[in-house]
Every structure is written in structure tokens, then in C-alpha cells.
mmCIF file of C-alpha atoms in Angstrom:
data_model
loop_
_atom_site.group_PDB
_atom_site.id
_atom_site.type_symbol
_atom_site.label_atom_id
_atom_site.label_comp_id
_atom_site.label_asym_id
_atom_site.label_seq_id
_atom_site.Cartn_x
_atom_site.Cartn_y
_atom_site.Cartn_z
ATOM 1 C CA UNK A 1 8.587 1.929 -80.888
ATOM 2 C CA UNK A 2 6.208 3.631 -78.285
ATOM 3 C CA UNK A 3 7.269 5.822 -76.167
ATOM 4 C CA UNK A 4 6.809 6.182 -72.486
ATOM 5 C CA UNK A 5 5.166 8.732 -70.925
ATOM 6 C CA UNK A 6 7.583 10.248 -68.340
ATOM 7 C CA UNK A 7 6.742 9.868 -64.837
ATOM 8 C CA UNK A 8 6.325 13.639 -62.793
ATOM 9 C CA UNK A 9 8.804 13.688 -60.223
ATOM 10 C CA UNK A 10 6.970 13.811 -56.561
ATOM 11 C CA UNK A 11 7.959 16.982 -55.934
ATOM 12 C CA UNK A 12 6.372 18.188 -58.766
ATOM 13 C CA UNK A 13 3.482 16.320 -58.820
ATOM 14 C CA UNK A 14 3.174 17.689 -54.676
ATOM 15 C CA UNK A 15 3.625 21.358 -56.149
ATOM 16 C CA UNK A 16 1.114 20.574 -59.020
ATOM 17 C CA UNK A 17 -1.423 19.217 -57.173
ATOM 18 C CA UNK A 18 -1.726 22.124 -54.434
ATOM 19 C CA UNK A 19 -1.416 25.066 -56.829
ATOM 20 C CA UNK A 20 -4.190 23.066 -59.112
ATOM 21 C CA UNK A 21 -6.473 22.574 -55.552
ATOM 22 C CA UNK A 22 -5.839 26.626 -54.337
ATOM 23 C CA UNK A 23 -7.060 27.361 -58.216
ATOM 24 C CA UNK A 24 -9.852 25.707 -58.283
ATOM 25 C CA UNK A 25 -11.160 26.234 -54.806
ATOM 26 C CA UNK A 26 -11.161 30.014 -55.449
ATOM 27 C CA UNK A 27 -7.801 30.700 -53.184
ATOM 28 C CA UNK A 28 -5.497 31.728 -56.152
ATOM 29 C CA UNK A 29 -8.328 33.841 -58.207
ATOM 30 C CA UNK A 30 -7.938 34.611 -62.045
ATOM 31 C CA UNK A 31 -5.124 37.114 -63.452
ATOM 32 C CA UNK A 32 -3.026 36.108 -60.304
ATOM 33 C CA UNK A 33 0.521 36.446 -60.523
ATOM 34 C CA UNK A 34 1.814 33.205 -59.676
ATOM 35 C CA UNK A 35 5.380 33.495 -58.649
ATOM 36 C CA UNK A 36 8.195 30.902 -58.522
ATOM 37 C CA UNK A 37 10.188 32.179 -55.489
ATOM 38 C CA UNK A 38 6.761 32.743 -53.333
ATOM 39 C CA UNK A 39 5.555 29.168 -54.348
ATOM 40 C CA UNK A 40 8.744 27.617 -53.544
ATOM 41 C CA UNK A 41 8.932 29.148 -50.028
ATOM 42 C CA UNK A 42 4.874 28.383 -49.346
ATOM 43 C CA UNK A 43 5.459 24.568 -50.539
ATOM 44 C CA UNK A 44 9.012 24.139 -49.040
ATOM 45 C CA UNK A 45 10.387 23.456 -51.764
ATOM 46 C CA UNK A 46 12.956 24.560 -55.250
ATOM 47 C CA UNK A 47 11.870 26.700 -57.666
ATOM 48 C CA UNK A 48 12.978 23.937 -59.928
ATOM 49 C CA UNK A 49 9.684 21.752 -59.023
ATOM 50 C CA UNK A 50 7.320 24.749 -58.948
ATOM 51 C CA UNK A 51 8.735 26.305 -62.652
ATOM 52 C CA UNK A 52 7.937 22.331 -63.696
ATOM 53 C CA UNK A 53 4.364 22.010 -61.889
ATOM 54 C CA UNK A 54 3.513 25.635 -63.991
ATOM 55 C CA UNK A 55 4.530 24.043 -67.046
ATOM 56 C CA UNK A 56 2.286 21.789 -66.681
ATOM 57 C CA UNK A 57 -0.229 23.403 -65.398
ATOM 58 C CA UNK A 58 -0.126 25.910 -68.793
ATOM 59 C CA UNK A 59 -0.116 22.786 -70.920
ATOM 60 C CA UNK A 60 -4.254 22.050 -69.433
ATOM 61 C CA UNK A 61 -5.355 25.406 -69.457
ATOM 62 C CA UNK A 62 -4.872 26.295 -66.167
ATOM 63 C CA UNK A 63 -2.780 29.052 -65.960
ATOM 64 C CA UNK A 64 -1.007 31.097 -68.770
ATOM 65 C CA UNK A 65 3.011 31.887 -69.476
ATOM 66 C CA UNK A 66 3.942 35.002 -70.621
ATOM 67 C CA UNK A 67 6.920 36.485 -71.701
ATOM 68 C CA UNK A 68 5.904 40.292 -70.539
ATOM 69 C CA UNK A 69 3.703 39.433 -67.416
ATOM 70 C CA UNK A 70 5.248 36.313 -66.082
ATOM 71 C CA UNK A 71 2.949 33.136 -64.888
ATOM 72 C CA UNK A 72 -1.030 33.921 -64.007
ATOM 73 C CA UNK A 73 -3.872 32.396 -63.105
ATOM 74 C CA UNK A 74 -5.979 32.017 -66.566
ATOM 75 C CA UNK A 75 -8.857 34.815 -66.842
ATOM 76 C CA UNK A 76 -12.625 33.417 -67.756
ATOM 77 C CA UNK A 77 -14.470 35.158 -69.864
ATOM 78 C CA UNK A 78 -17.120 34.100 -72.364
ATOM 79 C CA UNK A 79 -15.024 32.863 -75.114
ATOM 80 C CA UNK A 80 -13.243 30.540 -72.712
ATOM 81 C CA UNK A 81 -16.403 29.365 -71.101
ATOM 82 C CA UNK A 82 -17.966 28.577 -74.586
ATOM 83 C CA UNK A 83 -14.747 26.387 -76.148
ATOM 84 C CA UNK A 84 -14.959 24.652 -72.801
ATOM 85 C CA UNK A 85 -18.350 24.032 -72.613
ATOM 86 C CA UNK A 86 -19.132 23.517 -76.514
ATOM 87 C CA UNK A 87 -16.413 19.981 -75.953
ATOM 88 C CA UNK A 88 -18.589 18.957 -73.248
ATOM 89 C CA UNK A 89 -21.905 19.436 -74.623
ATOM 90 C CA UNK A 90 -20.588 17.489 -77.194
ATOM 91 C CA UNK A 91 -18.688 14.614 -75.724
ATOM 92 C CA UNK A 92 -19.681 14.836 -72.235
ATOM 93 C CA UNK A 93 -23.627 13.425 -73.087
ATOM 94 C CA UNK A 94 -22.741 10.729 -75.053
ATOM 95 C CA UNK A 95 -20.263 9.340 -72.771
ATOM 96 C CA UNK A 96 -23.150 9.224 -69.916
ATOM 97 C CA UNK A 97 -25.403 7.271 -72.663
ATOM 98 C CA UNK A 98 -22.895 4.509 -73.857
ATOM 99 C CA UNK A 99 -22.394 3.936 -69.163
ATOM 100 C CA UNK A 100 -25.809 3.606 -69.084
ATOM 101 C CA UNK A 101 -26.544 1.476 -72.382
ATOM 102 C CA UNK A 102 -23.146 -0.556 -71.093
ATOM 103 C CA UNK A 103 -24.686 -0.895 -67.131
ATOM 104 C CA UNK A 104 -21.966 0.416 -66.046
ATOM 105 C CA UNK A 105 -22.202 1.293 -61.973
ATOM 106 C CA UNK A 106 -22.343 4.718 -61.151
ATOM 107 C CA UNK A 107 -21.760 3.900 -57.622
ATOM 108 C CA UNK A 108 -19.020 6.450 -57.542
ATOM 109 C CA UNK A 109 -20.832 8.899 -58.611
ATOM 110 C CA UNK A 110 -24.034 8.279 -56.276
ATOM 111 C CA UNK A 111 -20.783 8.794 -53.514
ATOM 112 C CA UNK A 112 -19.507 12.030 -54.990
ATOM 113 C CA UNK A 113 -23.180 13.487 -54.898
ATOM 114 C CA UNK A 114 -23.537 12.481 -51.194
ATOM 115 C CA UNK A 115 -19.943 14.241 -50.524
ATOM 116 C CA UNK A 116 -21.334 17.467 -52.268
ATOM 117 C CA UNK A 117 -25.072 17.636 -50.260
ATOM 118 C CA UNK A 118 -22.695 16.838 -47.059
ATOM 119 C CA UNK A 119 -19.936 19.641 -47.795
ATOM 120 C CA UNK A 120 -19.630 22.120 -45.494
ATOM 121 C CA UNK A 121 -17.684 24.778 -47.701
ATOM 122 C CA UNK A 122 -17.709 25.613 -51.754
ATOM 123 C CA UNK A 123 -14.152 23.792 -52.332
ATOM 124 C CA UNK A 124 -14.994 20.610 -50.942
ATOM 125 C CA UNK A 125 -18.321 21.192 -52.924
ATOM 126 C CA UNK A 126 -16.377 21.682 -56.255
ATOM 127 C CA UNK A 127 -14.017 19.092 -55.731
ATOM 128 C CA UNK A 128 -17.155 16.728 -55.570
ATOM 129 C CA UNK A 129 -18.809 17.941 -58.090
ATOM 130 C CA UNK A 130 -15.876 17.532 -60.742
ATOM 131 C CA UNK A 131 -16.024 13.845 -59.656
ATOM 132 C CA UNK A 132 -19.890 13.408 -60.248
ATOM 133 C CA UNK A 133 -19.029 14.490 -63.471
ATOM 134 C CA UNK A 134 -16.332 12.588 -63.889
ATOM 135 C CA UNK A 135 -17.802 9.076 -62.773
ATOM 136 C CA UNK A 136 -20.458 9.680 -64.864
ATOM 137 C CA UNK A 137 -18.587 9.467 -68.276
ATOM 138 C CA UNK A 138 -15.426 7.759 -67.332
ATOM 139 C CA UNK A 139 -16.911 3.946 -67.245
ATOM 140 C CA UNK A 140 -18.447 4.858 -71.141
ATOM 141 C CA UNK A 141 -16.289 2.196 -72.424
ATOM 142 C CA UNK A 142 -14.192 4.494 -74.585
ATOM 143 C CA UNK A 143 -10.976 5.355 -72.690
ATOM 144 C CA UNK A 144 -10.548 7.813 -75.262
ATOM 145 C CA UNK A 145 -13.598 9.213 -74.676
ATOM 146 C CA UNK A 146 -13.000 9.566 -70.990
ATOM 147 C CA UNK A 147 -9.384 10.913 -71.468
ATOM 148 C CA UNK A 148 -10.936 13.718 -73.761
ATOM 149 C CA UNK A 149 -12.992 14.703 -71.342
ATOM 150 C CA UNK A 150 -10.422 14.693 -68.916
ATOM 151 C CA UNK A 151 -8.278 17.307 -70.862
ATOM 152 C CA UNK A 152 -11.155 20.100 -70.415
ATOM 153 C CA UNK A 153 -12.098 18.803 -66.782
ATOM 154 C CA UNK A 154 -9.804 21.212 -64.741
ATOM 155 C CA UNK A 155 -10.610 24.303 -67.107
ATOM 156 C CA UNK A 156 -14.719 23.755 -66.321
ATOM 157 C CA UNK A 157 -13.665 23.525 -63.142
ATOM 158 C CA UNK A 158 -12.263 26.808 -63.236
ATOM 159 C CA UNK A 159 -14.859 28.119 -64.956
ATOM 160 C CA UNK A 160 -17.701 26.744 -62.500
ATOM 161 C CA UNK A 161 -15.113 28.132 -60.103
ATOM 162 C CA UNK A 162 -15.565 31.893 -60.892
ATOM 163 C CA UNK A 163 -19.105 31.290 -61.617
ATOM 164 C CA UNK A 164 -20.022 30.329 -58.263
ATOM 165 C CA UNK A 165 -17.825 32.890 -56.827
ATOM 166 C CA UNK A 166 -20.326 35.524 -58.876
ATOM 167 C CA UNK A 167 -23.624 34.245 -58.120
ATOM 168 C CA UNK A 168 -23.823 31.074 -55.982
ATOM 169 C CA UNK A 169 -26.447 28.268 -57.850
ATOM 170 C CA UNK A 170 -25.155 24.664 -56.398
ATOM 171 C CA UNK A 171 -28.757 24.165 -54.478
ATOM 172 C CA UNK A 172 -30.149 24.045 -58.720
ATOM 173 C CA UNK A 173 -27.595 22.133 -59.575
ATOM 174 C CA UNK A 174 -27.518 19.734 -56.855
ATOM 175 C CA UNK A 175 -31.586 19.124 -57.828
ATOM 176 C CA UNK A 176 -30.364 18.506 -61.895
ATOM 177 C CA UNK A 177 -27.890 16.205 -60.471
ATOM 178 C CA UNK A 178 -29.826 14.085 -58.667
ATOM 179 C CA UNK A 179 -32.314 14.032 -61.612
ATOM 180 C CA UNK A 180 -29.509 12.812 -64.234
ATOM 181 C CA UNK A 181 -28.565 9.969 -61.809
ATOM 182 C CA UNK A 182 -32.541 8.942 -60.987
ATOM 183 C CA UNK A 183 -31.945 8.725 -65.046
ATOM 184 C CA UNK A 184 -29.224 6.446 -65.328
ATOM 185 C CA UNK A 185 -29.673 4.425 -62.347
ATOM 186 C CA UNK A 186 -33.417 3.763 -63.872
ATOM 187 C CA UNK A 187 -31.690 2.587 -66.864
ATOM 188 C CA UNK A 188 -32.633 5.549 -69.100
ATOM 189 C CA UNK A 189 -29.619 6.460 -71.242
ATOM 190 C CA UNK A 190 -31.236 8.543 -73.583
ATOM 191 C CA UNK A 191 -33.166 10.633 -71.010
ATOM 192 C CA UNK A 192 -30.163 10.875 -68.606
ATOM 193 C CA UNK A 193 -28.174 12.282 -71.923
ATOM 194 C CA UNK A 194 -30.492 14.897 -72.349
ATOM 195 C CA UNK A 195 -30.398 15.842 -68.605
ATOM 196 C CA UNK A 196 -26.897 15.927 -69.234
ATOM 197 C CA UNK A 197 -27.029 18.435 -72.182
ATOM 198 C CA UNK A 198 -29.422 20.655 -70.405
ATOM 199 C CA UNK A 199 -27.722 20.840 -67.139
ATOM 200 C CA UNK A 200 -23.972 21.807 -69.055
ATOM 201 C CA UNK A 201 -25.452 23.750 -71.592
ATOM 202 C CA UNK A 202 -28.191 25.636 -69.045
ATOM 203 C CA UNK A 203 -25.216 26.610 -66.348
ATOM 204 C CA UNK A 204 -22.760 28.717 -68.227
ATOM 205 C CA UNK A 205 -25.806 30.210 -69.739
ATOM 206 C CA UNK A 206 -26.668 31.571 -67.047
ATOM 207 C CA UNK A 207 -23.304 32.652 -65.856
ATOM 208 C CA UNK A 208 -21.843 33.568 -69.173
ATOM 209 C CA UNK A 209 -24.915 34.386 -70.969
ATOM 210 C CA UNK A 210 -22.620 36.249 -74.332
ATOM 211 C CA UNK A 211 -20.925 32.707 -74.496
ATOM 212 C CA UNK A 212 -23.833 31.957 -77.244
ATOM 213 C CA UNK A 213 -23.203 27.565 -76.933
ATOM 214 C CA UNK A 214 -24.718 26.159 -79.867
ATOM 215 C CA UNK A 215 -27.460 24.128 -79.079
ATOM 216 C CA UNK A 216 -28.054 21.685 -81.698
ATOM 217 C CA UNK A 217 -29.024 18.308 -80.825
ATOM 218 C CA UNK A 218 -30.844 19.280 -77.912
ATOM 219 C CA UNK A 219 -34.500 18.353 -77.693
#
């Protein structure tokens, strides 16, 4: 018998959803205590819905539970940035070639790069950029795939997150972006793919340069 996944109550998923957004915007920075009481009065709500929403959040890799120091915002460092990045370099490529190969329309993500040029601060720049990313491997034709990718999406955001915060590079990126898209909208999966690869693998590089990616299978 399958089971059922159970649906997040609203609350929670209201909680979830602006902790996750003040993480990844840069408002709640890594190592910060995140506590229950102080959430519940900023939110208006229970602790009962904000203890839930951190739950989940731990369970993607967003923040960490411990028994000693409480709830914080998960740290970056190199070996995070490399696990991350090393799933996407791996998965994240491939995905782009099978949308391409499948002429799948990347109209979404044409729309998410537009939002990014046109965004007037770095968190409505992030929030754009996680769904070029996204549109690009989501209509692969593997929901697998896509849900994969999905499961690492909200930790590279975090780690794009800090990097930016370090040593602002979106102008680059913005230029490699709109170079993997000339790619795929020209029909070009296997040239978009490497794009791909060297964008991802070419960022943390440069702002985690000890992360040491591997880079086989990159031309």
C-alpha cells in the first residue's frame, strides 16, 4: 500500500516559507541562533508551527538541530559547498541536455532571467536566479531527476547566498546565463551542458577555492 505524503499544516508551511526566504536572502546569516519563542512572536504565531517549520527546515539542509546549541542557521564552508556542488555538476548538466534534446520550452526560464537583470536588490536577484536554474532542468523529462535536484536547491542557494555576500559576481554570472540559454534556445544540448558545467563548477571555485570539485567530464 503507498503511503501518503502528509500535507504541512498552513501555519507551518507560512512559518517555513518566511524563515526559508530571510535565509536565503541574507537576513538570518549563518551560525544564527534561531529561536522558537522569537519566531513565534515575529510570525504571530505558536511555537508549535515554528518547532515544525525547523524540523523541516533541518531535514533539507537548511539549518542544523543541536542538542548543546539549540537551532542555527547552517555554516558554509568548503566541504559543504563541494557535496553541494559535486550533485549538481553531476545531475544538474544532464538534466539541461535531455530539455533541450526533448524541446522542452524554457520560457520560464527566459522570464526568471529577465526578473534577475530587472531586480533592484540581491534577494529578489537570488530568488530569480534559483528559478533560472530550476526551469532549466525541471522539464528534463525525469521527475526524478528534477526532484533530486530539488533536494540540494535551497542549500546552493545558501551557499550562493554567503558567496555573494563576500564578493559580489552576479554581473559574470548574469553574462554565463544568458550564454547557456542562447545554447538551448538554439537547440544545442550538448553545448548548453557544458555551459552548464562550467558556470556551476567555475562559481564556487572562485568563492570556495579549497572546495577542490572534481572536474571530470568537463571538456
Amino acid at each position: 500500500m503507498t503511503s501518503v505524503p502528509t500535507p504541512i499544516p498552513s501555519r507551518t508551511q507560512y512559518v517555513l516559507e518566511g524563515i526559508k526566504h530571510r535565509i536565503l536572502t541574507g537576513q538570518l546569516t549563518p551560525g544564527q541562533a534561531l529561536v522558537e519563542t522569537e519566531l513565534a512572536a515575529q510570525f504571530g504565531v505558536s511555537k508549535t508551527p515554528v518547532r515544525e517549520a525547523l524540523k523541516t527546515l533541518a531535514g533539507t539542509g537548511l539549518v542544523v538541530m543541536s542538542q548543546y546549541k539549540g537551532v542555527t542557521v547552517r555554516l558554509v564552508d568548503a566541504d559543504m559547498a563541494r557535496e553541494v556542488y559535486d550533485v549538481r555538476l553531476l545531475l544538474e548538466p544532464e538534466a539541461l541536455r535531455r530539455a533541450v534534446q526533448r524541446g522542452a520550452s524554457l520560457d520560464v526560464a527566459r522570464e526568471a532571467l529577465t526578473r534577475a537583470d530587472e531586480a533592484t536588490d540581491t534577494a529578489e536577484r537570488s530568488l530569480a536566479n534559483r528559478e533560472f536554474h530550476r526551469a532549466l532542468y525541471l522539464p528534463c523529462g525525469n521527475p526524478l531527476l528534477g526532484r533530486m535536484l530539488d533536494e540540494v536547491r535551497d542549500q546552493a542557494a545558501l551557499v550562493s547566498a554567503v558567496a555573494w555576500a563576500a564578493s559580489p559576481s552576479w554581473e559574470r554570472e548574469a553574462g554565463e546565463h544568458r550564454e547557456i540559454l542562447r545554447l538551448a534556445l538554439d537547440g544545442d544540448a550538448d553545448g548548453a551542458a557544458r555551459a552548464l558545467h562550467a558556470h556551476i563548477a567555475s562559481f564556487v571555485q572562485r568563492a570556495f577555492p579549497q572546495a577542490g570539485l572534481e572536474q571530470e567530464g568537463q571538456e
